Short mmCIF file of C-alpha atoms and ligand atoms in Angstrom, two decimals:
data_model
loop_
_atom_site.label_atom_id
_atom_site.label_comp_id
_atom_site.label_asym_id
_atom_site.label_seq_id
_atom_site.Cartn_x
_atom_site.Cartn_y
_atom_site.Cartn_z
CA MET J 1 39.73 65.48 78.38
CA ASN J 2 38.69 68.16 76.27
CA ASP J 3 34.98 67.04 76.18
CA LEU J 4 34.83 67.26 79.06
CA PHE J 5 34.55 71.40 79.55
CA LEU J 6 32.20 71.35 76.52
CA ARG J 7 30.04 69.06 77.70
CA PRO J 8 27.31 71.34 78.70
CA GLU J 9 25.59 71.03 81.86
CA HIS J 10 29.29 71.92 82.91
CA VAL J 11 28.71 75.47 81.24
CA LEU J 12 28.15 77.40 84.29
CA GLN J 13 29.83 81.34 82.92
CA GLY J 14 26.49 81.50 80.29
CA GLY J 15 24.95 81.43 83.58
CA TYR J 16 26.20 85.02 85.00
CA PHE J 17 28.15 86.81 82.51
CA HIS J 18 26.40 89.94 82.99
CA SER J 19 25.64 91.64 85.54
CA THR J 20 22.36 91.70 85.36
CA LEU J 21 21.62 87.42 85.32
CA ARG J 22 23.94 87.98 87.66
CA LYS J 23 21.20 89.44 90.42
CA LEU J 24 19.06 86.61 88.62
CA GLN J 25 21.48 83.88 90.22
CA GLU J 26 21.84 85.89 94.43
CA PRO J 27 17.73 86.04 94.45
CA ASN J 28 17.76 87.48 98.44
CA THR J 29 21.18 88.16 98.93
CA SER J 30 20.39 92.27 98.36
CA ILE J 31 21.30 95.25 99.92
CA GLU J 32 17.99 97.88 100.83
CA PRO J 33 17.63 100.77 103.36
CA HIS J 34 15.89 98.22 105.20
CA ASN J 35 18.24 95.51 105.63
CA ILE J 36 20.12 97.97 107.71
CA MET J 37 18.96 99.17 111.77
CA TYR J 38 21.66 101.72 112.65
CA PRO J 39 23.20 101.35 116.82
CA VAL J 40 23.82 104.74 118.25
CA PHE J 41 25.14 105.35 121.66
CA LEU J 42 22.98 108.41 123.50
CA LEU J 43 24.74 110.28 126.47
CA GLU J 44 22.99 111.92 129.69
CA ASN J 45 24.15 115.45 127.84
CA GLU J 46 22.64 116.53 126.25
CA ASP J 47 24.28 118.43 124.00
CA ALA J 48 27.58 116.90 123.87
CA ILE J 49 28.98 114.68 121.06
CA GLN J 50 31.86 112.71 121.00
CA PRO J 51 33.91 110.12 119.22
CA VAL J 52 34.90 106.51 120.36
CA GLY J 53 38.48 106.07 120.59
CA SER J 54 37.98 102.07 119.44
CA MET J 55 35.46 103.14 116.32
CA PRO J 56 36.92 104.91 113.72
CA ASN J 57 34.39 107.47 112.49
CA VAL J 58 31.17 106.26 115.43
CA HIS J 59 30.50 108.61 118.48
CA ARG J 60 28.48 108.95 121.51
CA TYR J 61 25.94 111.78 121.00
CA GLY J 62 23.63 113.30 123.18
CA VAL J 63 20.38 113.86 121.50
CA ASN J 64 20.70 117.60 120.53
CA GLN J 65 23.93 116.22 118.83
CA LEU J 66 22.40 112.67 117.43
CA ILE J 67 18.97 115.00 115.51
CA PRO J 68 21.17 116.33 113.23
CA ALA J 69 23.58 113.27 112.66
CA LEU J 70 19.80 111.37 111.88
CA THR J 71 18.59 113.92 109.86
CA THR J 72 21.43 113.21 107.29
CA LEU J 73 21.16 109.64 107.35
CA VAL J 74 17.28 109.70 107.01
CA ASP J 75 17.54 111.39 104.38
CA LYS J 76 19.73 108.95 103.14
CA GLY J 77 17.45 106.58 103.07
CA LEU J 78 17.67 105.02 106.84
CA LYS J 79 14.57 103.09 107.91
CA SER J 80 15.99 101.95 111.26
CA ILE J 81 18.11 102.59 114.70
CA LEU J 82 18.85 100.40 118.17
CA ILE J 83 19.65 103.10 120.91
CA PHE J 84 21.68 101.95 123.39
CA GLY J 85 22.32 104.42 126.78
CA ILE J 86 25.03 105.29 128.23
CA VAL J 87 25.08 107.51 132.00
CA GLU J 88 27.88 109.14 133.07
CA THR J 89 26.56 111.15 136.37
CA MET J 90 23.42 109.20 137.28
CA PRO J 91 25.03 106.70 139.70
CA LYS J 92 24.76 102.65 138.67
CA ASP J 93 23.65 100.41 141.29
CA PRO J 94 22.75 96.30 141.95
CA THR J 95 19.85 96.66 140.27
CA GLY J 96 20.32 99.24 137.70
CA SER J 97 17.97 101.70 139.34
CA SER J 98 18.89 104.63 136.13
CA ALA J 99 17.64 102.35 133.23
CA ASP J 100 14.06 103.14 134.00
CA ASP J 101 14.29 105.90 135.68
CA VAL J 102 12.86 109.39 134.44
CA SER J 103 15.98 111.14 133.80
CA ASN J 104 17.46 108.33 131.99
CA PRO J 105 18.71 109.33 128.27
CA VAL J 106 17.28 106.78 126.90
CA ILE J 107 13.04 107.82 127.84
CA LYS J 108 14.19 111.45 127.83
CA ALA J 109 15.30 111.45 123.68
CA LEU J 110 12.11 108.71 122.85
CA PRO J 111 9.26 111.35 122.41
CA LYS J 112 12.54 113.84 120.60
CA LEU J 113 13.26 111.55 118.49
CA ARG J 114 9.78 109.66 117.71
CA ASP J 115 8.32 113.92 117.16
CA ALA J 116 12.11 114.76 114.15
CA PHE J 117 11.26 111.32 112.95
CA PRO J 118 7.86 110.14 112.21
CA GLN J 119 8.64 107.22 109.87
CA LEU J 120 11.87 106.38 111.48
CA LEU J 121 11.99 102.71 113.72
CA ILE J 122 13.54 103.05 116.84
CA ALA J 123 14.87 100.20 118.87
CA CYS J 124 15.57 100.07 121.93
CA ASP J 125 18.25 97.50 123.43
CA VAL J 126 17.85 96.32 126.89
CA CYS J 127 20.11 95.42 129.32
CA LEU J 128 21.34 96.12 132.75
CA CYS J 129 24.95 95.98 132.30
CA PRO J 130 25.50 100.01 131.59
CA TYR J 131 23.38 101.23 134.53
CA THR J 132 24.71 98.37 137.05
CA SER J 133 27.28 99.04 139.33
CA HIS J 134 28.75 95.65 138.68
CA GLY J 135 28.38 95.54 135.11
CA HIS J 136 26.44 92.67 134.84
CA CYS J 137 23.70 92.06 132.80
CA GLY J 138 21.34 91.10 135.71
CA VAL J 139 20.74 91.51 139.84
CA LEU J 140 22.93 89.38 141.47
CA THR J 141 22.64 86.99 144.36
CA ASN J 142 24.87 87.62 147.14
CA THR J 143 27.24 85.01 146.62
CA GLY J 144 27.83 87.21 142.78
CA ALA J 145 25.63 83.78 141.38
CA ILE J 146 22.66 85.55 138.73
CA ASP J 147 19.49 86.19 140.36
CA HIS J 148 16.99 84.96 138.04
CA ALA J 149 13.57 85.60 138.60
CA ALA J 150 15.01 89.15 139.96
CA SER J 151 16.73 89.67 136.84
CA VAL J 152 13.87 88.36 134.45
CA LYS J 153 11.26 91.37 136.58
CA ARG J 154 14.06 94.12 136.43
CA ILE J 155 14.33 93.56 132.63
CA ALA J 156 10.61 93.06 132.13
CA GLU J 157 10.87 97.23 133.79
CA VAL J 158 13.07 98.72 132.25
CA ALA J 159 11.50 97.46 128.78
CA LEU J 160 7.99 97.96 129.75
CA ALA J 161 9.78 102.02 130.43
CA TYR J 162 11.15 102.25 126.99
CA ALA J 163 7.93 100.57 125.71
CA LYS J 164 5.96 104.14 127.09
CA ALA J 165 8.53 106.44 126.06
CA GLY J 166 8.15 105.60 122.18
CA ALA J 167 9.89 102.34 122.05
CA HIS J 168 9.00 100.48 119.12
CA VAL J 169 10.44 98.22 119.16
CA VAL J 170 13.07 96.46 122.73
CA ALA J 171 15.49 94.30 122.15
CA PRO J 172 16.87 92.32 125.25
CA SER J 173 20.12 91.62 125.02
CA ASP J 174 20.73 90.13 128.65
CA MET J 175 20.15 86.31 127.98
CA MET J 176 17.92 85.56 131.11
CA ASP J 177 15.54 82.52 130.51
CA ASN J 178 12.59 84.54 130.02
CA ARG J 179 13.38 87.87 129.95
CA ILE J 180 10.77 87.07 126.32
CA LYS J 181 7.75 85.75 128.24
CA ALA J 182 8.05 88.53 130.67
CA ILE J 183 8.11 91.37 128.47
CA LYS J 184 5.13 90.14 126.12
CA ASP J 185 3.03 89.54 129.47
CA ALA J 186 4.85 93.21 130.77
CA LEU J 187 3.29 95.02 126.83
CA ILE J 188 -0.02 92.63 127.47
CA SER J 189 -1.14 93.80 130.17
CA HIS J 190 -0.78 97.59 129.57
CA LYS J 191 -2.12 97.21 126.15
CA LEU J 192 0.97 97.74 123.81
CA GLN J 193 1.48 94.33 122.33
CA ASN J 194 0.17 95.77 119.52
CA GLN J 195 2.51 99.08 118.83
CA VAL J 196 5.85 97.75 120.38
CA SER J 197 7.94 94.46 119.40
CA VAL J 198 10.28 92.15 120.51
CA LEU J 199 13.02 92.01 118.81
CA SER J 200 15.80 89.03 121.08
CA TYR J 201 18.94 88.74 121.25
CA SER J 202 18.16 85.50 121.07
CA CYS J 203 21.48 83.63 119.73
CA LYS J 204 23.74 85.86 121.73
CA PHE J 205 27.46 84.00 122.89
CA ALA J 206 30.27 84.67 125.21
CA SER J 207 32.49 86.35 122.02
CA SER J 208 36.01 88.38 122.45
CA MET J 209 34.64 90.96 119.83
CA TYR J 210 32.09 92.89 121.91
CA GLY J 211 35.41 94.78 123.44
CA PRO J 212 34.93 98.19 122.11
CA PHE J 213 31.91 98.05 122.60
CA ARG J 214 32.44 97.65 126.45
CA ASP J 215 34.89 100.37 126.25
CA THR J 216 32.68 102.50 124.34
CA MET J 217 29.29 101.68 127.65
CA LYS J 218 31.54 101.90 129.84
CA SER J 219 30.06 97.90 130.57
CA SER J 220 32.54 95.36 131.32
CA PRO J 221 31.78 93.74 134.74
CA MET J 222 33.73 94.79 137.80
CA GLU J 223 34.48 90.92 138.10
CA GLY J 224 33.94 87.58 136.25
CA ASP J 225 32.98 87.02 132.50
CA ARG J 226 29.62 86.34 130.85
CA LYS J 227 29.60 83.10 129.96
CA CYS J 228 27.33 81.56 132.37
CA TYR J 229 24.73 84.01 130.30
CA GLN J 230 25.82 83.68 126.96
CA LEU J 231 26.53 81.19 124.32
CA PRO J 232 29.78 79.19 124.56
CA PRO J 233 30.76 80.08 121.12
CA GLY J 234 31.05 76.15 119.78
CA SER J 235 27.35 75.16 120.66
CA ALA J 236 24.71 75.04 117.79
CA ALA J 237 22.65 72.53 119.79
CA LEU J 238 22.17 75.77 122.40
CA ALA J 239 21.85 77.76 119.39
CA ALA J 240 18.83 76.22 118.72
CA ARG J 241 17.59 75.17 121.78
CA ALA J 242 18.11 79.31 122.69
CA ALA J 243 16.26 80.27 120.07
CA ALA J 244 13.11 78.21 120.63
CA ARG J 245 12.58 78.94 123.62
CA ASP J 246 12.45 82.78 122.32
CA VAL J 247 9.91 81.86 119.58
CA ALA J 248 8.19 79.82 122.01
CA GLU J 249 7.63 83.04 124.56
CA GLY J 250 6.74 85.39 121.68
CA ALA J 251 9.71 86.72 119.88
CA ASP J 252 8.61 88.38 117.40
CA PHE J 253 12.34 88.76 115.53
CA LEU J 254 15.47 86.42 116.49
CA MET J 255 19.07 87.21 116.29
CA VAL J 256 22.46 86.57 115.95
CA LYS J 257 25.15 88.34 117.42
CA PRO J 258 28.16 88.44 116.53
CA GLY J 259 28.13 87.84 112.85
CA LEU J 260 30.77 86.45 110.60
CA PRO J 261 32.02 84.12 113.02
CA TYR J 262 28.56 82.65 113.47
CA LEU J 263 27.19 82.23 109.50
CA ASP J 264 26.11 78.57 110.37
CA ILE J 265 24.24 79.24 113.49
CA VAL J 266 22.42 82.08 110.76
CA LYS J 267 22.04 79.86 108.33
CA GLN J 268 20.96 77.23 111.25
CA THR J 269 18.29 79.60 112.80
CA LYS J 270 16.72 80.92 109.33
CA ASP J 271 16.03 77.06 108.70
CA GLN J 272 14.70 76.29 112.05
CA PHE J 273 12.00 79.51 111.87
CA PRO J 274 11.74 80.28 108.53
CA ASN J 275 8.96 82.72 109.58
CA HIS J 276 10.62 84.93 111.86
CA PRO J 277 12.75 87.60 110.67
CA LEU J 278 16.11 86.70 111.73
CA PHE J 279 18.49 89.91 112.46
CA ILE J 280 22.50 89.39 112.64
CA TYR J 281 24.26 92.02 115.08
CA GLN J 282 27.62 92.86 113.23
CA VAL J 283 29.30 94.07 116.43
CA SER J 284 31.52 96.27 117.11
CA GLY J 285 35.21 93.57 117.13
CA GLU J 286 33.39 93.37 113.30
CA TYR J 287 33.61 96.87 113.03
CA ALA J 288 37.44 97.32 114.22
CA MET J 289 38.07 94.54 111.73
CA ILE J 290 36.47 95.51 108.50
CA SER J 291 37.97 99.30 109.06
CA ARG J 292 41.46 98.49 109.29
CA SER J 293 41.25 95.91 106.73
CA GLY J 294 42.59 98.23 104.21
CA ASP J 295 42.03 101.93 102.24
CA SER J 296 38.38 103.05 102.30
CA ASN J 297 37.62 101.13 98.81
CA GLU J 298 39.04 98.37 100.04
CA VAL J 299 37.16 99.21 103.10
CA GLN J 300 33.42 99.13 101.39
CA THR J 301 34.41 96.09 99.04
CA THR J 302 35.22 93.84 102.11
CA LEU J 303 31.99 95.75 104.07
CA MET J 304 29.74 94.82 100.80
CA GLU J 305 30.68 90.97 100.11
CA THR J 306 30.53 90.05 103.83
CA LEU J 307 26.52 91.91 104.03
CA THR J 308 25.99 89.76 101.07
CA CYS J 309 27.45 86.72 102.67
CA MET J 310 24.98 87.74 105.68
CA ARG J 311 21.86 87.85 103.27
CA ARG J 312 22.77 84.32 101.52
CA ALA J 313 23.39 82.73 105.32
CA GLY J 314 19.83 83.62 106.13
CA ALA J 315 19.56 87.28 107.69
CA ASP J 316 16.92 90.00 106.86
CA CYS J 317 18.55 92.77 108.38
CA ILE J 318 21.58 93.14 110.17
CA ILE J 319 22.48 95.77 112.59
CA THR J 320 25.56 98.04 111.87
CA TYR J 321 27.53 100.53 112.73
CA PHE J 322 28.82 101.17 109.11
CA ALA J 323 24.95 102.34 108.07
CA PRO J 324 26.40 105.39 107.02
CA VAL J 325 29.15 103.68 104.84
CA ILE J 326 26.37 101.60 103.27
CA LEU J 327 23.14 103.96 102.73
CA SER J 328 26.54 106.15 101.16
CA ILE J 329 26.78 103.58 98.99
CA ILE J 330 23.85 102.34 97.94
CA SER J 331 21.88 105.59 97.39
CA GLY J 332 24.65 107.10 95.62
CA LYS J 333 24.56 110.04 98.40
CA HIS J 334 28.24 110.64 99.34
C1 PBG H 401 25.27 94.35 126.66
C2 PBG H 401 25.70 94.11 124.30
C3 PBG H 401 26.83 94.01 124.40
C4 PBG H 401 26.67 93.90 123.35
C5 PBG H 401 25.23 94.80 122.90
N1 PBG H 401 24.30 94.55 123.50
C6 PBG H 401 28.05 93.27 125.09
C7 PBG H 401 28.68 92.21 125.62
O1 PBG H 401 25.97 91.49 125.93
O2 PBG H 401 28.78 92.54 126.20
C8 PBG H 401 27.12 94.08 121.84
C9 PBG H 401 27.66 95.01 121.13
C10 PBG H 401 28.74 95.49 120.03
O3 PBG H 401 30.46 94.84 119.73
O4 PBG H 401 29.51 96.50 119.92
N2 PBG H 401 24.13 94.16 127.54
ZN1 ZN H 402 23.64 93.63 129.32
#
């Protein structure tokens, strides 16, 4: 028996007893600032700041509050943000007119953010749900089904408006078939295709882990759910077809959302499209779970382990509300 344990080819520990050797054993799992994207909630009232009840340490900001908050983070290395607009006084209607109105908070803030942070990569979530009276991500027919053509047309209009206002990346999260092509065509016809990229929420599942986000955004559907457009959680096959569709339509970057329960989909998507950078959205429910997983040390070690595993599975960039914590950890600045 003893002999078995002494066989040289079974001695692994000699290869990872030292921290430098451990790094060599995990070649693609480092967490650097460019591997992190920070989602931010942008309010209409430019001077407001509001805590998010369902997400500890997360706030919603007007642009005048957001700029100082981001300044601290950019100083710690922050490289990219993903903006979500929230309207409180602007009207919500069936087609989400406020999404691309001139007084939309995202459209108004983009030039200021570009000016304040010339190096920061600015992505904008593109969806109708924060702006529609019914709370769905598309336009509805009079029987309450998704009106596909009308939805795609609106989504492309909104994406183009954010692109014109200064977004570097437009990120459609609606999950309508064929919106990537419509957005790319709109960018091309306005000669913006070499200045704006498309990050597709390609493999977005109908998850129960978006609850804290929908509270924050006041974007829950008034009736029904999103199972007719977001993917069924058990279907790896639809995720593969959705990624293939979006690549064929010209997506620059792909995404799997949520992250942790879907790491098999991350691996599958990276294997399927190794030449497309892959994002994970570590969603609000994942944030809430990890935030409550112990004291601040335990939260930090759990978080870093989770990110390492996401990188191991194939993620190139992780969209996470923990960005401030992560930057403090990796920059050594608290
Ligand atoms: C809306 C959207 C959602 C999220 C990002 N964009 C919610 C949903 O689709 O219901 C989820 C983000 C999170 O939970 O952190 N299109
Ligand atoms: Zn939506």
